[in-house]
Each structure stands twice: as C-alpha cells, then as structure tokens.
Amino acid sequence: RGYVDFMYKNVDDEGYEHPPAPPKPNGRHEKGFDTYADVDFLFDFSPVTAELHTELQPSGVSLEQAFIRYNVNRDFSISMGRQLTILGFEGDEAPNLYQVSNAYLFGDGTSTASLGIPSLRRNYVDGIRGNFNNGRFGFSLGLHNALFPDDGSTKSGDVAVDLQAAIMILPGLEGRLGYAHESVSNSSEIEQFNAWLAYNDRALTLAIEYDNWDIRDVDAWDIMLMGNYQFNDFFGLTLRYSHEDFDTKAESDRITLYTSFTVTDNLSLGLEYSHASVDQHTGADYDVDEFYAESLLSF
C-alpha cells in the first residue's frame, strides 16, 4: 500500500526576521511544488506479521518503519523494531490526516522559529512495544532507545518509555491518555502528558487534544480543537484551532481551514489556508501564513 502526494505550497513566515529565530536556507517566503511518495510492505506469516514502510524522495529511499509483530492472541501482541511513537491524535502520513498541515506550529517544525526544541511528534524510534486491545479498552507500553531523535543531546545508552490507555466510551466516542519520558546521559530529559477525545459519526468528526511538556527545563503546553464535516461523497470541510505556549520563549495561535474534494476512491484534492500569530517573549511578534494545494493518490 502507499500514496503519492503532489503539492503546491506558499508559506510566508516572518519569524526569521526577529531574533532569536534563525533563518532557513530557503528564506522567509517559500513557494513551489513538492512531491512525496510512500510505499509500505505488509507481510503475514500468522501469528507473526511484519511491516516495512519506506519514503521515496529525489535524494533516495529512506526507512520510516520496520518491525516484527507477534500476535500472542486476538487481543495482545508484541512488536519489535523501528516504530512510530504513539502519543498524539494526528497520523504520520498524508492519507491519515484531515488536512494538509499538522496542528502545531512549533512542535511540528512548521515555523522557521524552531525555539531550539526537537521534533516532538510522529517520530520513528527503535524499541519493543506490547499492545493490548479488546475493542473496548486498550493499553500500550513501549521501551525505546529514544523518543525524540532530533534532540541533539541524545546519546547511546539513553532510555525512553511511552505508555497509553484507550477506551471506547460509546460507539463513535474514543478517549486516550498517554505519558512519555526520555532520559539522556547529560541529565537532560523530556516528559510529555497527552490526552485526546474524538467523536466520529460518519459525516462528522470532532476532536480535542491537550499536551503538557517538560522539555529540558522548559515548561510548555498546547491544545488543539478540530471539526471535520463530510457534506457528501465529494465535498468535505475541516476547521482547526491550536494554541502553544512555550514558557519564557513564545506562544502561538493558529487557525486552519481546509476543503477536500474526493474525485475517486483513490484520488482526492485539497486546499488549505492557515494563519498563525506568534508572540515571542524575547522578541517581536510576527505572523505565519500558509497556503497549500494538494492532490493525493492512495493505493
């Protein structure tokens, strides 16, 4: 299975003009075409299965995930290898999103103002994970070498753990609570508490998410509200709001409007506009405006 994602983007990020935000090589105004492609291979030797996820880029093929899963029984499994971190509402690939961009300006790495923090979500890490799910209740516990591999302080011998509990409150209404902790050898550490609630009733999807972070002695929190409505088989609309607050560094408010058009079962088109206002606690305020036009082929 896989997908091809062809996109035009126009991102006007004023953040690079105001220290301490460093400029990107592409400058403050990025526009042009990008193409992404993923191909995933699934292997079934029940009760043992395996998955191999690859990302195709002009520079070559990179490995996203590669893991073995042993299904002890219908409800419990153990997986070993390179896997996606589990905390967070949004998926890691375009077909699993309700819009083009991810929700958070800083923690998702969208803004040029990186604030000196690692990539906080949807990382691929090496480790072992146990997963229990009986359809009504689920629990996952993982042990890894790291959870935030973009963190420059990560060294060999580090230990990281993530755990998550899920409950189907009633048909269509699901809630999840999660915690993650990474310790590194220079005594720095990152902690995350994540909670989200989602309701899905065919045409309507509603979600709310909250995170609380301790990132190398910087306290942070964020919240996301999202609503998606599929008016018919062809047209859908997503409205999303997110807020981030990084202690003494900065805070942001971001609102996103996305329209989707389902051409066939495999081909969809989408238009997104996002606007973010950033309040830097040590510098000038600025805005980030983003426009995306996407065509997505899934197979």
Tab-separated table of C-alpha atoms in Angstrom:
chain	number	residue	atom	x	y	z
A	1	ARG	CA	0.000	0.000	0.000
A	2	GLY	CA	1.117	3.619	-0.334
A	3	TYR	CA	0.426	7.064	-1.724
A	4	VAL	CA	1.736	9.836	-3.976
A	5	ASP	CA	1.270	13.388	-2.677
A	6	PHE	CA	1.744	16.261	-5.154
A	7	MET	CA	1.551	19.672	-3.512
A	8	TYR	CA	1.941	23.376	-4.179
A	9	LYS	CA	2.821	25.444	-1.117
A	10	ASN	CA	3.191	29.145	-0.406
A	11	VAL	CA	4.476	29.804	3.123
A	12	ASP	CA	5.125	33.358	4.312
A	13	ASP	CA	6.915	33.106	7.667
A	14	GLU	CA	8.027	36.434	9.115
A	15	GLY	CA	9.691	34.771	12.099
A	16	TYR	CA	13.181	34.658	10.666
A	17	GLU	CA	13.363	38.451	10.734
A	18	HIS	CA	13.202	38.599	14.520
A	19	PRO	CA	15.983	37.130	16.706
A	20	PRO	CA	16.419	34.628	18.245
A	21	ALA	CA	14.649	32.758	15.437
A	22	PRO	CA	17.288	31.570	12.916
A	23	PRO	CA	16.606	31.928	9.162
A	24	LYS	CA	16.070	28.886	6.975
A	25	PRO	CA	18.249	28.429	3.870
A	26	ASN	CA	15.127	28.974	1.748
A	27	GLY	CA	14.457	32.339	3.360
A	28	ARG	CA	11.246	33.783	4.711
A	29	HIS	CA	8.980	33.152	1.719
A	30	GLU	CA	8.855	29.548	0.490
A	31	LYS	CA	6.761	28.665	-2.527
A	32	GLY	CA	6.812	25.993	-5.194
A	33	PHE	CA	5.949	22.352	-5.849
A	34	ASP	CA	6.801	19.325	-3.712
A	35	THR	CA	6.216	15.639	-4.372
A	36	TYR	CA	6.163	12.959	-1.682
A	37	ALA	CA	5.628	9.226	-2.025
A	38	ASP	CA	5.419	6.324	0.404
A	39	VAL	CA	5.313	2.593	-0.248
A	40	ASP	CA	4.578	0.170	2.597
A	41	PHE	CA	5.039	-3.591	2.502
A	42	LEU	CA	2.954	-5.852	4.761
A	43	PHE	CA	3.912	-9.470	5.454
A	44	ASP	CA	1.609	-12.054	7.031
A	45	PHE	CA	3.013	-15.302	8.430
A	46	SER	CA	0.352	-15.581	11.138
A	47	PRO	CA	0.714	-15.423	14.075
A	48	VAL	CA	3.813	-13.439	13.045
A	49	THR	CA	3.420	-10.358	10.844
A	50	ALA	CA	5.829	-7.639	9.732
A	51	GLU	CA	5.695	-4.180	8.170
A	52	LEU	CA	8.256	-2.236	6.146
A	53	HIS	CA	7.476	1.465	5.498
A	54	THR	CA	9.590	3.421	3.014
A	55	GLU	CA	9.590	7.067	1.940
A	56	LEU	CA	10.648	7.939	-1.603
A	57	GLN	CA	12.379	11.272	-2.206
A	58	PRO	CA	14.514	12.735	-5.018
A	59	SER	CA	17.557	12.156	-2.795
A	60	GLY	CA	16.753	8.465	-2.369
A	61	VAL	CA	14.743	5.983	-0.344
A	62	SER	CA	14.580	6.312	3.443
A	63	LEU	CA	13.315	3.856	6.042
A	64	GLU	CA	10.401	5.016	8.208
A	65	GLN	CA	9.327	1.849	9.987
A	66	ALA	CA	10.449	-1.776	10.018
A	67	PHE	CA	9.103	-4.058	12.712
A	68	ILE	CA	8.020	-7.604	13.524
A	69	ARG	CA	4.780	-8.283	15.411
A	70	TYR	CA	3.964	-11.484	17.266
A	71	ASN	CA	0.227	-11.856	17.887
A	72	VAL	CA	0.017	-13.814	21.136
A	73	ASN	CA	-3.767	-13.970	20.802
A	74	ARG	CA	-6.594	-11.908	19.318
A	75	ASP	CA	-6.175	-9.113	21.902
A	76	PHE	CA	-2.454	-9.000	22.748
A	77	SER	CA	0.638	-8.536	20.576
A	78	ILE	CA	4.340	-7.708	20.937
A	79	SER	CA	6.183	-5.702	18.276
A	80	MET	CA	9.937	-5.199	17.888
A	81	GLY	CA	11.878	-2.860	15.597
A	82	ARG	CA	11.593	0.664	14.250
A	83	GLN	CA	8.131	2.024	15.002
A	84	LEU	CA	6.115	5.234	15.168
A	85	THR	CA	5.729	6.921	18.555
A	86	ILE	CA	2.167	6.552	19.773
A	87	LEU	CA	1.193	9.790	21.549
A	88	GLY	CA	-0.887	12.293	19.604
A	89	PHE	CA	-4.154	12.469	17.703
A	90	GLU	CA	-2.790	13.103	14.203
A	91	GLY	CA	-1.365	10.425	11.923
A	92	ASP	CA	2.103	10.429	10.402
A	93	GLU	CA	1.112	10.118	6.719
A	94	ALA	CA	-0.994	12.298	4.425
A	95	PRO	CA	-3.906	9.836	3.862
A	96	ASN	CA	-4.465	9.715	7.640
A	97	LEU	CA	-4.828	13.493	8.080
A	98	TYR	CA	-7.931	15.684	7.957
A	99	GLN	CA	-5.941	18.493	6.284
A	100	VAL	CA	-2.506	19.077	4.718
A	101	SER	CA	-0.511	20.540	7.624
A	102	ASN	CA	-0.087	19.258	11.151
A	103	ALA	CA	-1.709	21.078	14.035
A	104	TYR	CA	1.156	22.735	15.880
A	105	LEU	CA	3.418	25.481	14.605
A	106	PHE	CA	6.496	24.899	16.789
A	107	GLY	CA	6.379	21.309	17.996
A	108	ASP	CA	5.670	20.057	14.462
A	109	GLY	CA	8.534	22.067	12.981
A	110	THR	CA	6.424	24.209	10.645
A	111	SER	CA	7.709	27.641	11.660
A	112	THR	CA	11.241	28.848	10.995
A	113	ALA	CA	11.276	29.872	14.664
A	114	SER	CA	12.330	26.474	15.989
A	115	LEU	CA	12.805	27.695	19.590
A	116	GLY	CA	15.648	25.230	19.953
A	117	ILE	CA	13.349	22.238	20.614
A	118	PRO	CA	13.377	18.796	18.972
A	119	SER	CA	10.671	17.345	16.772
A	120	LEU	CA	8.068	16.398	19.374
A	121	ARG	CA	5.588	14.207	17.487
A	122	ARG	CA	5.399	11.364	14.964
A	123	ASN	CA	8.996	10.236	15.369
A	124	TYR	CA	10.282	6.822	14.294
A	125	VAL	CA	12.223	5.086	17.062
A	126	ASP	CA	13.759	1.676	17.771
A	127	GLY	CA	12.403	-0.453	20.573
A	128	ILE	CA	9.873	-3.020	21.764
A	129	ARG	CA	6.178	-2.497	22.471
A	130	GLY	CA	3.394	-4.541	23.996
A	131	ASN	CA	-0.153	-3.765	22.894
A	132	PHE	CA	-3.495	-4.966	24.284
A	133	ASN	CA	-6.828	-4.092	22.674
A	134	ASN	CA	-10.152	-5.885	23.045
A	135	GLY	CA	-12.221	-3.365	21.102
A	136	ARG	CA	-13.488	-1.548	24.206
A	137	PHE	CA	-10.261	-0.989	26.138
A	138	GLY	CA	-6.653	-0.780	25.014
A	139	PHE	CA	-3.244	-0.378	26.622
A	140	SER	CA	0.215	0.046	25.080
A	141	LEU	CA	3.645	0.093	26.744
A	142	GLY	CA	6.908	0.699	24.879
A	143	LEU	CA	10.614	0.744	25.769
A	144	HIS	CA	12.905	2.564	23.328
A	145	ASN	CA	16.393	3.985	22.868
A	146	ALA	CA	14.864	7.480	22.376
A	147	LEU	CA	11.527	9.130	21.675
A	148	PHE	CA	12.792	12.440	20.298
A	149	PRO	CA	15.634	11.516	17.902
A	150	ASP	CA	16.003	15.089	16.636
A	151	ASP	CA	17.213	16.108	20.082
A	152	GLY	CA	20.944	16.815	19.746
A	153	SER	CA	21.584	15.775	23.348
A	154	THR	CA	20.544	12.174	22.686
A	155	LYS	CA	23.428	9.736	23.255
A	156	SER	CA	23.834	5.967	23.198
A	157	GLY	CA	22.557	4.235	26.278
A	158	ASP	CA	19.575	6.562	26.736
A	159	VAL	CA	16.296	5.101	27.931
A	160	ALA	CA	12.793	6.168	26.895
A	161	VAL	CA	9.351	4.844	27.724
A	162	ASP	CA	5.874	5.623	26.432
A	163	LEU	CA	2.518	4.269	27.531
A	164	GLN	CA	-1.044	4.912	26.508
A	165	ALA	CA	-4.510	3.795	27.610
A	166	ALA	CA	-7.515	3.928	25.286
A	167	ILE	CA	-11.213	3.462	25.958
A	168	MET	CA	-14.224	3.335	23.667
A	169	ILE	CA	-16.659	5.308	25.826
A	170	LEU	CA	-19.580	4.638	23.490
A	171	PRO	CA	-19.858	3.846	19.791
A	172	GLY	CA	-18.042	6.621	17.930
A	173	LEU	CA	-16.582	8.283	21.051
A	174	GLU	CA	-12.977	7.363	21.941
A	175	GLY	CA	-10.599	8.769	24.546
A	176	ARG	CA	-6.865	8.246	25.084
A	177	LEU	CA	-4.408	9.136	27.845
A	178	GLY	CA	-0.644	8.834	27.400
A	179	TYR	CA	2.685	9.565	29.043
A	180	ALA	CA	6.232	9.575	27.653
A	181	HIS	CA	9.611	10.103	29.300
A	182	GLU	CA	13.114	10.240	27.836
A	183	SER	CA	16.281	10.440	29.929
A	184	VAL	CA	19.609	11.247	28.312
A	185	SER	CA	23.110	10.798	29.656
A	186	ASN	CA	23.737	14.508	30.238
A	187	SER	CA	20.880	14.539	32.808
A	188	SER	CA	18.560	16.403	30.449
A	189	GLU	CA	15.124	14.861	29.964
A	190	ILE	CA	11.831	15.320	28.162
A	191	GLU	CA	8.409	14.438	29.539
A	192	GLN	CA	5.058	14.504	27.775
A	193	PHE	CA	1.499	14.034	29.001
A	194	ASN	CA	-1.029	13.669	26.189
A	195	ALA	CA	-4.812	13.358	26.231
A	196	TRP	CA	-7.325	13.439	23.416
A	197	LEU	CA	-11.001	12.776	22.837
A	198	ALA	CA	-12.548	12.140	19.420
A	199	TYR	CA	-16.101	11.623	18.222
A	200	ASN	CA	-16.938	10.186	14.809
A	201	ASP	CA	-20.431	9.755	13.415
A	202	ARG	CA	-19.842	9.054	9.731
A	203	ALA	CA	-20.108	12.565	8.285
A	204	LEU	CA	-18.964	14.426	11.422
A	205	THR	CA	-15.622	14.141	13.239
A	206	LEU	CA	-14.793	16.228	16.317
A	207	ALA	CA	-11.533	16.120	18.297
A	208	ILE	CA	-9.866	17.883	21.203
A	209	GLU	CA	-6.258	17.303	22.287
A	210	TYR	CA	-4.122	18.571	25.180
A	211	ASP	CA	-0.381	18.191	25.829
A	212	ASN	CA	1.775	19.170	28.773
A	213	TRP	CA	5.542	19.159	28.272
A	214	ASP	CA	8.760	19.439	30.261
A	215	ILE	CA	11.444	19.952	27.599
A	216	ARG	CA	14.905	20.353	29.087
A	217	ASP	CA	13.586	22.533	31.946
A	218	VAL	CA	11.221	24.452	29.646
A	219	ASP	CA	7.569	24.033	30.593
A	220	ALA	CA	5.095	24.013	27.720
A	221	TRP	CA	1.503	23.157	26.933
A	222	ASP	CA	-0.731	23.093	23.876
A	223	ILE	CA	-4.324	22.468	22.899
A	224	MET	CA	-5.996	21.591	19.598
A	225	LEU	CA	-9.670	21.717	18.563
A	226	MET	CA	-10.752	20.236	15.234
A	227	GLY	CA	-14.011	19.660	13.388
A	228	ASN	CA	-14.461	17.877	10.066
A	229	TYR	CA	-17.746	17.502	8.184
A	230	GLN	CA	-18.238	15.456	5.027
A	231	PHE	CA	-21.188	17.120	3.292
A	232	ASN	CA	-21.455	14.394	0.653
A	233	ASP	CA	-19.286	11.831	-1.124
A	234	PHE	CA	-17.482	14.643	-2.961
A	235	PHE	CA	-17.003	17.611	-0.617
A	236	GLY	CA	-15.653	17.904	2.930
A	237	LEU	CA	-14.580	20.764	5.200
A	238	THR	CA	-12.145	20.929	8.157
A	239	LEU	CA	-11.772	23.753	10.668
A	240	ARG	CA	-8.962	23.569	13.249
A	241	TYR	CA	-7.552	25.765	16.008
A	242	SER	CA	-4.374	25.208	18.026
A	243	HIS	CA	-2.534	27.106	20.746
A	244	GLU	CA	1.014	26.541	22.023
A	245	ASP	CA	2.756	28.136	24.991
A	246	PHE	CA	6.478	27.548	25.496
A	247	ASP	CA	7.138	29.112	28.905
A	248	THR	CA	9.531	32.067	28.530
A	249	LYS	CA	10.121	31.549	24.793
A	250	ALA	CA	6.949	32.100	22.747
A	251	GLU	CA	3.305	31.274	22.255
A	252	SER	CA	1.221	30.903	19.116
A	253	ASP	CA	-2.401	30.831	17.963
A	254	ARG	CA	-3.107	29.072	14.690
A	255	ILE	CA	-6.321	28.584	12.727
A	256	THR	CA	-6.705	26.353	9.671
A	257	LEU	CA	-9.416	25.982	7.029
A	258	TYR	CA	-9.261	23.001	4.660
A	259	THR	CA	-11.583	21.889	1.858
A	260	SER	CA	-11.372	18.409	0.337
A	261	PHE	CA	-12.743	17.036	-2.926
A	262	THR	CA	-12.986	13.261	-3.435
A	263	VAL	CA	-12.650	12.613	-7.159
A	264	THR	CA	-12.461	8.795	-6.973
A	265	ASP	CA	-11.923	6.185	-4.271
A	266	ASN	CA	-8.180	6.666	-4.767
A	267	LEU	CA	-7.792	10.324	-5.764
A	268	SER	CA	-8.584	13.392	-3.645
A	269	LEU	CA	-7.847	17.115	-3.989
A	270	GLY	CA	-7.465	19.614	-1.159
A	271	LEU	CA	-6.995	23.339	-0.479
A	272	GLU	CA	-5.746	24.686	2.862
A	273	TYR	CA	-5.148	28.122	4.342
A	274	SER	CA	-3.561	28.548	7.770
A	275	HIS	CA	-2.797	31.717	9.712
A	276	ALA	CA	-0.724	31.858	12.897
A	277	SER	CA	0.062	34.751	15.221
A	278	VAL	CA	3.225	34.356	17.297
A	279	ASP	CA	4.063	36.243	20.476
A	280	GLN	CA	7.797	35.977	21.189
A	281	HIS	CA	8.549	36.591	24.833
A	282	THR	CA	12.090	37.718	23.976
A	283	GLY	CA	11.472	39.475	20.659
A	284	ALA	CA	8.981	40.991	18.251
A	285	ASP	CA	5.651	39.406	17.381
A	286	TYR	CA	5.082	38.065	13.873
A	287	ASP	CA	2.646	36.132	11.633
A	288	VAL	CA	2.882	32.965	9.579
A	289	ASP	CA	0.579	32.499	6.566
A	290	GLU	CA	0.406	29.189	4.695
A	291	PHE	CA	-1.427	28.077	1.561
A	292	TYR	CA	-1.409	24.511	0.220
A	293	ALA	CA	-2.983	22.900	-2.836
A	294	GLU	CA	-2.728	19.109	-2.784
A	295	SER	CA	-3.577	16.155	-4.980
A	296	LEU	CA	-3.317	12.816	-3.185
A	297	LEU	CA	-3.355	9.379	-4.829
A	298	SER	CA	-3.683	6.454	-2.403
A	299	PHE	CA	-3.360	2.784	-3.277
